[in-house]
PDB file of C-alpha atoms in Angstrom:
ATOM      1  CA  MET Z   1     106.526  13.251 105.958  1.00 38.00           C
ATOM      2  CA  ASN Z   2     107.333  16.584 107.580  1.00 38.00           C
ATOM      3  CA  ASP Z   3     109.228  19.244 105.626  1.00 36.00           C
ATOM      4  CA  ALA Z   4     112.485  18.777 107.589  1.00 38.00           C
ATOM      5  CA  ARG Z   5     112.515  15.039 106.852  1.00 40.00           C
ATOM      6  CA  ALA Z   6     111.993  15.703 103.174  1.00 40.00           C
ATOM      7  CA  HIS Z   7     115.242  17.701 103.267  1.00 42.00           C
ATOM      8  CA  GLY Z   8     117.230  14.957 105.035  1.00 58.00           C
ATOM      9  CA  VAL Z   9     116.901  16.130 108.645  1.00 71.00           C
ATOM     10  CA  THR Z  10     115.453  13.258 110.644  1.00 84.00           C
ATOM     11  CA  ASP Z  11     114.205  13.142 114.209  1.00 88.00           C
ATOM     12  CA  THR Z  12     117.144  10.861 115.032  1.00 88.00           C
ATOM     13  CA  ALA Z  13     119.598  13.432 113.659  1.00 89.00           C
ATOM     14  CA  ARG Z  14     118.010  16.140 115.813  1.00 90.00           C
ATOM     15  CA  LEU Z  15     117.975  13.921 118.915  1.00 88.00           C
ATOM     16  CA  LEU Z  16     121.618  12.878 118.635  1.00 89.00           C
ATOM     17  CA  GLY Z  17     122.855  16.114 117.102  1.00 89.00           C
ATOM     18  CA  TYR Z  18     124.577  14.686 114.037  1.00 94.00           C
ATOM     19  CA  THR Z  19     124.897  16.182 110.584  1.00 93.00           C
ATOM     20  CA  ILE Z  20     125.342  14.548 107.186  1.00 94.00           C
ATOM     21  CA  ASP Z  21     127.714  15.960 104.584  1.00 94.00           C
ATOM     22  CA  LEU Z  22     127.529  14.620 101.048  1.00 93.00           C
ATOM     23  CA  ALA Z  23     130.536  14.439  98.736  1.00 93.00           C
ATOM     24  CA  PRO Z  24     131.078  12.863  95.315  1.00 93.00           C
ATOM     25  CA  GLU Z  25     132.582   9.751  96.929  1.00 92.00           C
ATOM     26  CA  GLY Z  26     130.025   9.265  99.729  1.00 94.00           C
ATOM     27  CA  ALA Z  27     128.502  10.609 102.931  1.00 95.00           C
ATOM     28  CA  THR Z  28     130.076  11.630 106.229  1.00 97.00           C
ATOM     29  CA  VAL Z  29     128.079  11.750 109.451  1.00 96.00           C
ATOM     30  CA  SER Z  30     129.570  13.928 112.223  1.00 96.00           C
ATOM     31  CA  MET Z  31     128.550  14.449 115.829  1.00 95.00           C
ATOM     32  CA  ALA Z  32     129.832  16.214 118.915  1.00 94.00           C
ATOM     33  CA  VAL Z  33     130.045  13.584 121.668  1.00 92.00           C
ATOM     34  CA  THR Z  34     128.634  14.996 124.886  1.00 90.00           C
ATOM     35  CA  GLU Z  35     128.004  13.480 128.302  1.00 90.00           C
ATOM     36  CA  ASP Z  36     124.490  12.571 127.089  1.00 89.00           C
ATOM     37  CA  HIS Z  37     126.024  10.156 124.539  1.00 90.00           C
ATOM     38  CA  THR Z  38     128.439   8.316 126.826  1.00 87.00           C
ATOM     39  CA  ASN Z  39     128.483   4.930 128.514  1.00 91.00           C
ATOM     40  CA  ARG Z  40     129.575   4.189 132.098  1.00 93.00           C
ATOM     41  CA  GLN Z  41     133.234   4.572 131.097  1.00 91.00           C
ATOM     42  CA  GLY Z  42     132.632   8.067 129.722  1.00 90.00           C
ATOM     43  CA  ASN Z  43     133.075   7.062 126.058  1.00 87.00           C
ATOM     44  CA  LEU Z  44     130.589   7.208 123.188  1.00 88.00           C
ATOM     45  CA  HIS Z  45     128.097   4.360 123.587  1.00 92.00           C
ATOM     46  CA  GLY Z  46     128.730   1.554 121.080  1.00 92.00           C
ATOM     47  CA  GLY Z  47     125.113   1.581 119.907  1.00 93.00           C
ATOM     48  CA  LEU Z  48     125.468   5.225 118.930  1.00 94.00           C
ATOM     49  CA  ILE Z  49     128.680   4.479 117.042  1.00 95.00           C
ATOM     50  CA  ALA Z  50     126.749   1.764 115.166  1.00 97.00           C
ATOM     51  CA  THR Z  51     123.993   4.300 114.429  1.00 95.00           C
ATOM     52  CA  LEU Z  52     126.504   6.754 112.940  1.00 96.00           C
ATOM     53  CA  LEU Z  53     128.097   4.025 110.816  1.00 98.00           C
ATOM     54  CA  ASP Z  54     124.711   2.749 109.613  1.00 97.00           C
ATOM     55  CA  THR Z  55     123.600   6.285 108.773  1.00 96.00           C
ATOM     56  CA  ALA Z  56     126.811   7.048 106.866  1.00 97.00           C
ATOM     57  CA  MET Z  57     126.488   3.853 104.844  1.00 97.00           C
ATOM     58  CA  GLY Z  58     122.768   4.269 104.118  1.00 96.00           C
ATOM     59  CA  ALA Z  59     123.257   7.910 103.140  1.00 95.00           C
ATOM     60  CA  THR Z  60     126.154   6.923 100.883  1.00 96.00           C
ATOM     61  CA  ALA Z  61     124.030   4.284  99.130  1.00 96.00           C
ATOM     62  CA  SER Z  62     121.118   6.697  98.730  1.00 94.00           C
ATOM     63  CA  HIS Z  63     123.311   9.578  97.552  1.00 94.00           C
ATOM     64  CA  LEU Z  64     125.285   7.569  94.995  1.00 95.00           C
ATOM     65  CA  ARG Z  65     122.785   4.908  93.891  1.00 94.00           C
ATOM     66  CA  GLY Z  66     119.431   6.425  94.903  1.00 91.00           C
ATOM     67  CA  ASP Z  67     118.976   9.211  92.407  1.00 87.00           C
ATOM     68  CA  GLY Z  68     121.004  11.725  94.386  1.00 87.00           C
ATOM     69  CA  GLY Z  69     119.327  10.875  97.693  1.00 87.00           C
ATOM     70  CA  ARG Z  70     115.722  10.879  96.495  1.00 88.00           C
ATOM     71  CA  VAL Z  71     115.436   7.103  96.990  1.00 90.00           C
ATOM     72  CA  PRO Z  72     116.203   5.748 100.467  1.00 91.00           C
ATOM     73  CA  PHE Z  73     118.061   2.493 101.094  1.00 95.00           C
ATOM     74  CA  LEU Z  74     117.184   0.024 103.851  1.00 96.00           C
ATOM     75  CA  THR Z  75     119.766  -1.826 105.924  1.00 97.00           C
ATOM     76  CA  LEU Z  76     119.719  -5.571 105.223  1.00 98.00           C
ATOM     77  CA  SER Z  77     122.830  -6.416 107.236  1.00 98.00           C
ATOM     78  CA  LEU Z  78     125.243  -4.500 109.434  1.00 98.00           C
ATOM     79  CA  THR Z  79     128.455  -5.774 111.004  1.00 98.00           C
ATOM     80  CA  VAL Z  80     130.417  -3.487 113.311  1.00 98.00           C
ATOM     81  CA  ASN Z  81     133.904  -4.069 114.652  1.00 98.00           C
ATOM     82  CA  PHE Z  82     134.874  -1.775 117.518  1.00 97.00           C
ATOM     83  CA  LEU Z  83     138.543  -0.793 117.464  1.00 96.00           C
ATOM     84  CA  ALA Z  84     139.020   1.762 120.254  1.00 94.00           C
ATOM     85  CA  PRO Z  85     136.990   3.898 122.663  1.00 90.00           C
ATOM     86  CA  ALA Z  86     135.570   7.155 121.317  1.00 91.00           C
ATOM     87  CA  PRO Z  87     136.022   9.799 124.006  1.00 85.00           C
ATOM     88  CA  ARG Z  88     134.009  12.977 124.346  1.00 88.00           C
ATOM     89  CA  GLY Z  89     134.735  15.412 121.565  1.00 90.00           C
ATOM     90  CA  ARG Z  90     133.948  14.892 117.906  1.00 94.00           C
ATOM     91  CA  VAL Z  91     133.321  11.670 115.990  1.00 96.00           C
ATOM     92  CA  SER Z  92     132.633  11.138 112.303  1.00 96.00           C
ATOM     93  CA  ALA Z  93     131.843   8.179 110.069  1.00 97.00           C
ATOM     94  CA  THR Z  94     132.382   8.102 106.313  1.00 97.00           C
ATOM     95  CA  GLY Z  95     130.773   5.612 103.941  1.00 97.00           C
ATOM     96  CA  ARG Z  96     132.207   4.118 100.763  1.00 97.00           C
ATOM     97  CA  ILE Z  97     130.505   1.819  98.250  1.00 97.00           C
ATOM     98  CA  THR Z  98     132.423  -1.403  97.706  1.00 98.00           C
ATOM     99  CA  GLY Z  99     130.096  -3.181  95.274  1.00 97.00           C
ATOM    100  CA  GLY Z 100     126.600  -4.125  94.275  1.00 96.00           C
ATOM    101  CA  GLY Z 101     124.281  -2.762  91.669  1.00 93.00           C
ATOM    102  CA  HIS Z 102     121.101  -0.744  91.331  1.00 90.00           C
ATOM    103  CA  LYS Z 103     118.934  -2.460  93.975  1.00 94.00           C
ATOM    104  CA  THR Z 104     121.456  -3.957  96.394  1.00 97.00           C
ATOM    105  CA  VAL Z 105     124.598  -2.097  97.444  1.00 97.00           C
ATOM    106  CA  PHE Z 106     127.567  -3.117  99.591  1.00 98.00           C
ATOM    107  CA  VAL Z 107     129.015  -0.307 101.691  1.00 98.00           C
ATOM    108  CA  GLU Z 108     131.704   0.083 104.334  1.00 98.00           C
ATOM    109  CA  ALA Z 109     132.360   2.896 106.796  1.00 98.00           C
ATOM    110  CA  THR Z 110     134.975   3.854 109.350  1.00 98.00           C
ATOM    111  CA  ALA Z 111     134.229   5.962 112.419  1.00 97.00           C
ATOM    112  CA  ARG Z 112     137.030   8.218 113.641  1.00 97.00           C
ATOM    113  CA  ASP Z 113     137.528  10.367 116.710  1.00 95.00           C
ATOM    114  CA  GLY Z 114     138.342  14.075 116.521  1.00 93.00           C
ATOM    115  CA  GLU Z 115     142.042  13.334 116.018  1.00 95.00           C
ATOM    116  CA  GLY Z 116     141.363  11.005 113.086  1.00 96.00           C
ATOM    117  CA  ASN Z 117     141.972   7.763 114.962  1.00 96.00           C
ATOM    118  CA  PRO Z 118     139.698   4.888 113.889  1.00 97.00           C
ATOM    119  CA  VAL Z 119     137.273   3.791 116.608  1.00 97.00           C
ATOM    120  CA  ALA Z 120     135.062   1.376 114.626  1.00 97.00           C
ATOM    121  CA  HIS Z 121     134.643  -0.132 111.174  1.00 98.00           C
ATOM    122  CA  ALA Z 122     131.464  -1.500 109.624  1.00 98.00           C
ATOM    123  CA  VAL Z 123     130.300  -3.306 106.519  1.00 98.00           C
ATOM    124  CA  GLY Z 124     126.705  -3.444 105.407  1.00 98.00           C
ATOM    125  CA  THR Z 125     124.306  -4.518 102.704  1.00 98.00           C
ATOM    126  CA  PHE Z 126     121.618  -2.036 101.686  1.00 98.00           C
ATOM    127  CA  LYS Z 127     118.505  -2.455  99.529  1.00 97.00           C
ATOM    128  CA  ARG Z 128     116.858   0.212  97.421  1.00 95.00           C
ATOM    129  CA  ALA Z 129     113.483   1.030  99.008  1.00 91.00           C
ATOM    130  CA  ALA Z 130     111.648   1.974  95.815  1.00 75.00           C
ATOM    131  CA  GLY Z 131     112.095   2.623  92.136  1.00 58.00           C
TER     132      GLY Z 131
END
């Protein structure tokens, strides 16, 4: 594992340009939506919205149930409901634990555009990778 990865900066984060902010209640993933991230309609591609939601939920599980982020969590299931287009600008997704225990955690996340409007909502099940 390279040094950047050990500190939470992944190749995917660098490629897409997102950051992860940790708070006592969970993790928020934020990204500036550029032309490189858009679909044919000029909005953020749905697969990238799903990536942000998945990352926010996995980071939330790891941060709150994985020894402060030292233990990663793997996605077992992910369901995304798209609510509105996400135009160019800023988008963020915030995770929140809804249940589970030490090894399996249930998490939800909502992605919002730069004005705070919800663009997608997801629920997921995450499994502790080790420990």
